[in-house]
Amino acid sequence: GQNIDQPTEMTATEGAIVQINCTYQTSGFNGLFWYQQHAGEAPTFLSYNVLDGLEEKGRFSSFLSRSKGYSYLLLKELQMKDSASYLCAVTVGNQGGKLIFGQGTELSVKP
Amino acid sequence: GAGVSQSPSNKVTEKGKDVELRCDPISGHTALYWYRQSLGQGLEFLIYFQGNSAPDKSGLPSDRFSAERTGGSVSTLTIQRTQQEDSAVYLCASSRGLADNEQFFGPGTRLTVL
C-alpha cells in the first residue's frame, strides 16, 4: 500500500523559519510534490523533487531523500499570508501522474 | 480560459438524487484528474483521463460514480443515487501531460447531500 505521513498542525511566528516534514512508504516512487492550500481555495503548486537534494525557490525550499523516504518543506521569513495547509503528495510507478496525498499540515503563523 | 474552472461551485442535493459536476481544464492540457476532499481528510484520487480515455478508474468509490471526457477537453463527474457520505469538495486538475507534470487545480465543487 501507499502511506504518506505529515504532522497535522504546526504553529510558527512571523519572520521565523519553519520546517514541515513528510515521510512516505510507497512502491515505485517517482517524485514528490508540495502544494499550498488556503482555506476554501484550490491547492497551488510549490515544488517538485525527483532527485535527492534541496530545491530552493525564493522563501521556500524543498528537500528529498529517496533512500529515507523523507522530504521537508522549509519556509523562511514567515509571513501571515503563509498560514495555510501544506500538502505533500507523491507519484508512483506508471500510474499516469496521479497524486497520492498526505493528510496535509495546517500551519498557523502568529504575529 | 486562464485556469481550470468547475461548475457548479456549490451543490446541495437530496439523498438519492443524481448530480453532475463539470470541469473545464486549461486549454491544451491533455491530462485531467478528479480528486475528492472530505472534511478533515486529505485529497483522495478518483480518476484520471489522458485525452478522452480513462486508464485508471481505481479511485472511484463505488459504481455510483462515473466520469467521462469529450473532445479532449471538458469532463463530467456523475454521482448517481447520492449518499450523505458523498458530501465533499470535488476538485479537478489538469496538466500538460502525464509523467509528473505540475497539476493545476480548479476551485472545486462543494457537494452537500442532505
Tab-separated table of C-alpha atoms in Angstrom:
chain	number	residue	atom	x	y	z
A	1	GLY	CA	0.000	0.000	0.000
A	2	GLN	CA	0.877	3.650	-0.040
A	3	ASN	CA	1.357	5.662	3.135
A	4	ILE	CA	2.257	9.321	3.464
A	5	ASP	CA	2.660	10.969	6.869
A	6	GLN	CA	2.933	14.601	7.836
A	7	PRO	CA	2.122	16.473	11.059
A	8	THR	CA	-1.465	17.612	11.353
A	9	GLU	CA	-0.776	21.070	12.719
A	10	MET	CA	2.137	23.432	13.264
A	11	THR	CA	2.436	26.932	14.676
A	12	ALA	CA	5.225	29.406	13.988
A	13	THR	CA	5.980	33.081	14.465
A	14	GLU	CA	6.042	35.745	11.791
A	15	GLY	CA	9.587	36.226	10.489
A	16	ALA	CA	10.764	32.825	11.689
A	17	ILE	CA	11.666	29.637	9.810
A	18	VAL	CA	9.523	26.510	9.848
A	19	GLN	CA	10.192	23.013	8.517
A	20	ILE	CA	7.302	20.722	7.576
A	21	ASN	CA	8.270	17.074	7.319
A	22	CYS	CA	6.770	14.359	5.155
A	23	THR	CA	7.609	10.664	5.208
A	24	TYR	CA	6.332	8.156	2.715
A	25	GLN	CA	6.249	4.418	2.159
A	26	THR	CA	5.279	3.691	-1.406
A	27	SER	CA	6.130	1.248	-4.153
A	28	GLY	CA	7.603	2.546	-7.378
A	29	PHE	CA	8.222	6.096	-6.192
A	30	ASN	CA	8.599	8.664	-8.986
A	31	GLY	CA	8.608	12.105	-7.420
A	32	LEU	CA	7.266	14.279	-4.635
A	33	PHE	CA	5.207	17.454	-4.812
A	34	TRP	CA	4.372	20.124	-2.272
A	35	TYR	CA	1.191	22.134	-2.655
A	36	GLN	CA	-0.182	25.046	-0.633
A	37	GLN	CA	-3.896	25.305	0.047
A	38	HIS	CA	-5.535	28.303	1.684
A	39	ALA	CA	-8.881	27.666	3.333
A	40	GLY	CA	-11.647	27.391	0.776
A	41	GLU	CA	-9.278	27.645	-2.162
A	42	ALA	CA	-7.672	25.296	-4.662
A	43	PRO	CA	-4.231	23.809	-3.982
A	44	THR	CA	-1.393	25.648	-5.717
A	45	PHE	CA	1.937	24.129	-6.724
A	46	LEU	CA	5.007	24.928	-4.647
A	47	SER	CA	7.723	22.450	-5.582
A	48	TYR	CA	8.634	19.157	-7.187
A	49	ASN	CA	11.534	16.892	-6.232
A	50	VAL	CA	12.574	13.792	-8.099
A	51	LEU	CA	16.289	13.619	-7.219
A	52	ASP	CA	17.876	13.727	-3.786
A	53	GLY	CA	18.778	17.149	-2.517
A	54	LEU	CA	17.493	20.622	-1.899
A	55	GLU	CA	15.487	22.712	-4.355
A	56	GLU	CA	15.331	26.400	-3.456
A	57	LYS	CA	12.725	28.797	-4.752
A	58	GLY	CA	12.656	32.145	-3.018
A	59	ARG	CA	11.493	31.825	0.581
A	60	PHE	CA	10.502	28.200	0.037
A	61	SER	CA	12.839	25.224	-0.248
A	62	SER	CA	12.084	21.519	-0.556
A	63	PHE	CA	14.345	18.602	0.255
A	64	LEU	CA	14.131	14.959	-0.750
A	65	SER	CA	15.913	11.817	0.398
A	66	ARG	CA	14.720	8.855	-1.677
A	67	SER	CA	16.649	6.320	0.377
A	68	LYS	CA	14.972	7.505	3.582
A	69	GLY	CA	11.532	8.099	2.117
A	70	TYR	CA	11.663	11.606	3.529
A	71	SER	CA	11.027	15.147	2.400
A	72	TYR	CA	10.669	18.502	4.042
A	73	LEU	CA	9.380	21.909	3.042
A	74	LEU	CA	11.271	24.835	4.536
A	75	LEU	CA	9.607	28.226	4.765
A	76	LYS	CA	11.799	31.201	5.638
A	77	GLU	CA	10.902	34.743	6.732
A	78	LEU	CA	7.375	33.632	7.523
A	79	GLN	CA	4.554	35.985	6.685
A	80	MET	CA	0.975	35.944	7.956
A	81	LYS	CA	-0.204	35.008	4.468
A	82	ASP	CA	1.754	31.748	4.760
A	83	SER	CA	-0.949	30.472	7.116
A	84	ALA	CA	-2.388	27.612	5.063
A	85	SER	CA	-2.443	23.860	4.680
A	86	TYR	CA	0.685	22.331	3.118
A	87	LEU	CA	0.106	19.128	1.192
A	88	CYS	CA	2.750	16.521	0.474
A	89	ALA	CA	1.967	14.265	-2.489
A	90	VAL	CA	3.842	11.537	-4.351
A	91	THR	CA	3.550	9.934	-7.754
A	92	VAL	CA	4.335	6.273	-8.190
A	93	GLY	CA	5.040	3.771	-10.915
A	94	ASN	CA	3.327	4.005	-14.240
A	95	GLN	CA	0.128	5.449	-12.861
A	96	GLY	CA	-0.269	8.425	-15.088
A	97	GLY	CA	0.952	11.054	-12.696
A	98	LYS	CA	-1.941	10.756	-10.269
A	99	LEU	CA	-1.080	12.368	-6.951
A	100	ILE	CA	-1.258	10.419	-3.702
A	101	PHE	CA	-1.680	12.954	-0.936
A	102	GLY	CA	-0.874	13.019	2.731
A	103	GLN	CA	-3.396	14.491	5.154
A	104	GLY	CA	-1.852	17.953	4.954
A	105	THR	CA	-0.211	20.124	7.616
A	106	GLU	CA	-2.175	23.129	8.849
A	107	LEU	CA	0.330	25.918	9.506
A	108	SER	CA	-0.655	28.891	11.654
A	109	VAL	CA	1.632	31.916	11.580
A	110	LYS	CA	1.292	34.129	14.659
A	111	PRO	CA	2.408	37.758	14.933
B	1	GLY	CA	-9.562	30.185	-20.101
B	2	ALA	CA	-6.717	31.198	-17.854
B	3	GLY	CA	-7.227	28.421	-15.356
B	4	VAL	CA	-9.214	25.314	-14.568
B	5	SER	CA	-12.877	26.082	-13.999
B	6	GLN	CA	-15.508	23.961	-12.317
B	7	SER	CA	-19.246	24.223	-12.044
B	8	PRO	CA	-21.302	24.489	-10.025
B	9	SER	CA	-19.256	25.949	-7.193
B	10	ASN	CA	-21.787	24.666	-4.678
B	11	LYS	CA	-24.384	21.938	-4.980
B	12	VAL	CA	-26.915	20.899	-2.374
B	13	THR	CA	-28.932	17.828	-3.179
B	14	GLU	CA	-31.171	15.317	-1.506
B	15	LYS	CA	-30.096	11.797	-0.793
B	16	GLY	CA	-30.883	9.528	-3.724
B	17	LYS	CA	-30.677	12.204	-6.405
B	18	ASP	CA	-28.115	12.189	-9.231
B	19	VAL	CA	-25.612	15.035	-9.647
B	20	GLU	CA	-23.269	16.115	-12.442
B	21	LEU	CA	-20.113	18.059	-11.784
B	22	ARG	CA	-18.298	19.772	-14.624
B	23	CYS	CA	-14.634	20.574	-15.190
B	24	ASP	CA	-13.121	22.775	-17.899
B	25	PRO	CA	-9.349	22.190	-17.997
B	26	ILE	CA	-6.703	24.615	-19.167
B	27	SER	CA	-6.687	24.738	-22.942
B	28	GLY	CA	-4.138	22.319	-24.387
B	29	HIS	CA	-3.793	20.221	-21.246
B	30	THR	CA	-4.151	16.587	-22.215
B	31	ALA	CA	-4.308	15.092	-18.721
B	32	LEU	CA	-7.255	15.666	-16.397
B	33	TYR	CA	-7.693	14.419	-12.833
B	34	TRP	CA	-10.568	14.258	-10.360
B	35	TYR	CA	-9.944	14.279	-6.600
B	36	ARG	CA	-12.213	14.414	-3.568
B	37	GLN	CA	-11.532	16.236	-0.317
B	38	SER	CA	-13.763	15.295	2.593
B	39	LEU	CA	-13.883	17.351	5.769
B	40	GLY	CA	-10.691	16.843	7.728
B	41	GLN	CA	-9.304	14.429	5.144
B	42	GLY	CA	-6.554	14.617	2.589
B	43	LEU	CA	-7.205	14.753	-1.118
B	44	GLU	CA	-8.297	11.395	-2.471
B	45	PHE	CA	-7.665	10.433	-6.110
B	46	LEU	CA	-10.755	9.364	-8.048
B	47	ILE	CA	-9.931	9.045	-11.757
B	48	TYR	CA	-7.720	10.484	-14.451
B	49	PHE	CA	-8.011	10.983	-18.200
B	50	GLN	CA	-5.356	11.068	-20.872
B	51	GLY	CA	-7.196	12.571	-23.794
B	52	ASN	CA	-10.652	11.037	-23.686
B	53	SER	CA	-9.640	7.719	-22.198
B	54	ALA	CA	-9.544	6.841	-18.505
B	55	PRO	CA	-6.748	4.311	-17.910
B	56	ASP	CA	-7.147	4.396	-14.137
B	57	LYS	CA	-10.554	4.349	-12.500
B	58	SER	CA	-9.257	2.671	-9.375
B	59	GLY	CA	-10.122	5.549	-7.082
B	60	LEU	CA	-13.835	5.664	-7.836
B	61	PRO	CA	-15.506	4.763	-4.504
B	62	SER	CA	-18.379	2.762	-5.985
B	63	ASP	CA	-20.220	2.012	-9.207
B	64	ARG	CA	-22.449	5.011	-8.464
B	65	PHE	CA	-19.543	7.183	-9.629
B	66	SER	CA	-18.696	7.625	-13.293
B	67	ALA	CA	-16.837	10.165	-15.384
B	68	GLU	CA	-16.370	10.998	-18.998
B	69	ARG	CA	-14.361	13.402	-21.062
B	70	THR	CA	-15.242	14.548	-24.548
B	71	GLY	CA	-13.176	16.269	-27.211
B	72	GLY	CA	-10.123	16.015	-25.019
B	73	SER	CA	-11.453	18.926	-23.025
B	74	VAL	CA	-14.485	19.132	-20.729
B	75	SER	CA	-15.042	16.371	-18.200
B	76	THR	CA	-18.148	15.455	-16.237
B	77	LEU	CA	-18.203	13.513	-12.985
B	78	THR	CA	-21.580	11.923	-12.310
B	79	ILE	CA	-22.725	10.581	-8.965
B	80	GLN	CA	-25.903	8.529	-9.059
B	81	ARG	CA	-28.199	7.964	-6.097
B	82	THR	CA	-26.155	10.253	-3.891
B	83	GLN	CA	-25.493	9.317	-0.275
B	84	GLN	CA	-24.585	11.554	2.654
B	85	GLU	CA	-21.042	10.187	2.666
B	86	ASP	CA	-20.601	11.644	-0.833
B	87	SER	CA	-20.589	15.126	0.707
B	88	ALA	CA	-17.164	16.622	-0.027
B	89	VAL	CA	-15.326	19.100	-2.195
B	90	TYR	CA	-14.668	17.639	-5.624
B	91	LEU	CA	-11.519	19.050	-7.205
B	92	CYS	CA	-10.470	18.819	-10.811
B	93	ALA	CA	-6.906	19.335	-12.021
B	94	SER	CA	-5.243	19.374	-15.407
B	95	SER	CA	-1.668	19.127	-16.633
B	96	ARG	CA	0.212	19.347	-19.910
B	97	GLY	CA	0.693	15.618	-19.924
B	98	LEU	CA	1.323	12.680	-17.695
B	99	ALA	CA	4.671	11.826	-16.133
B	100	ASP	CA	4.833	14.206	-13.226
B	101	ASN	CA	3.842	17.472	-14.761
B	102	GLU	CA	2.574	20.165	-12.410
B	103	GLN	CA	-1.161	19.826	-11.912
B	104	PHE	CA	-3.267	22.969	-11.877
B	105	PHE	CA	-6.335	22.726	-9.697
B	106	GLY	CA	-9.741	24.225	-10.156
B	107	PRO	CA	-11.659	25.885	-7.297
B	108	GLY	CA	-13.719	22.773	-6.657
B	109	THR	CA	-17.383	21.945	-6.305
B	110	ARG	CA	-18.678	21.701	-2.746
B	111	LEU	CA	-21.308	18.948	-2.717
B	112	THR	CA	-23.676	18.626	0.208
B	113	VAL	CA	-26.043	15.668	0.336
B	114	LEU	CA	-28.885	16.130	2.786
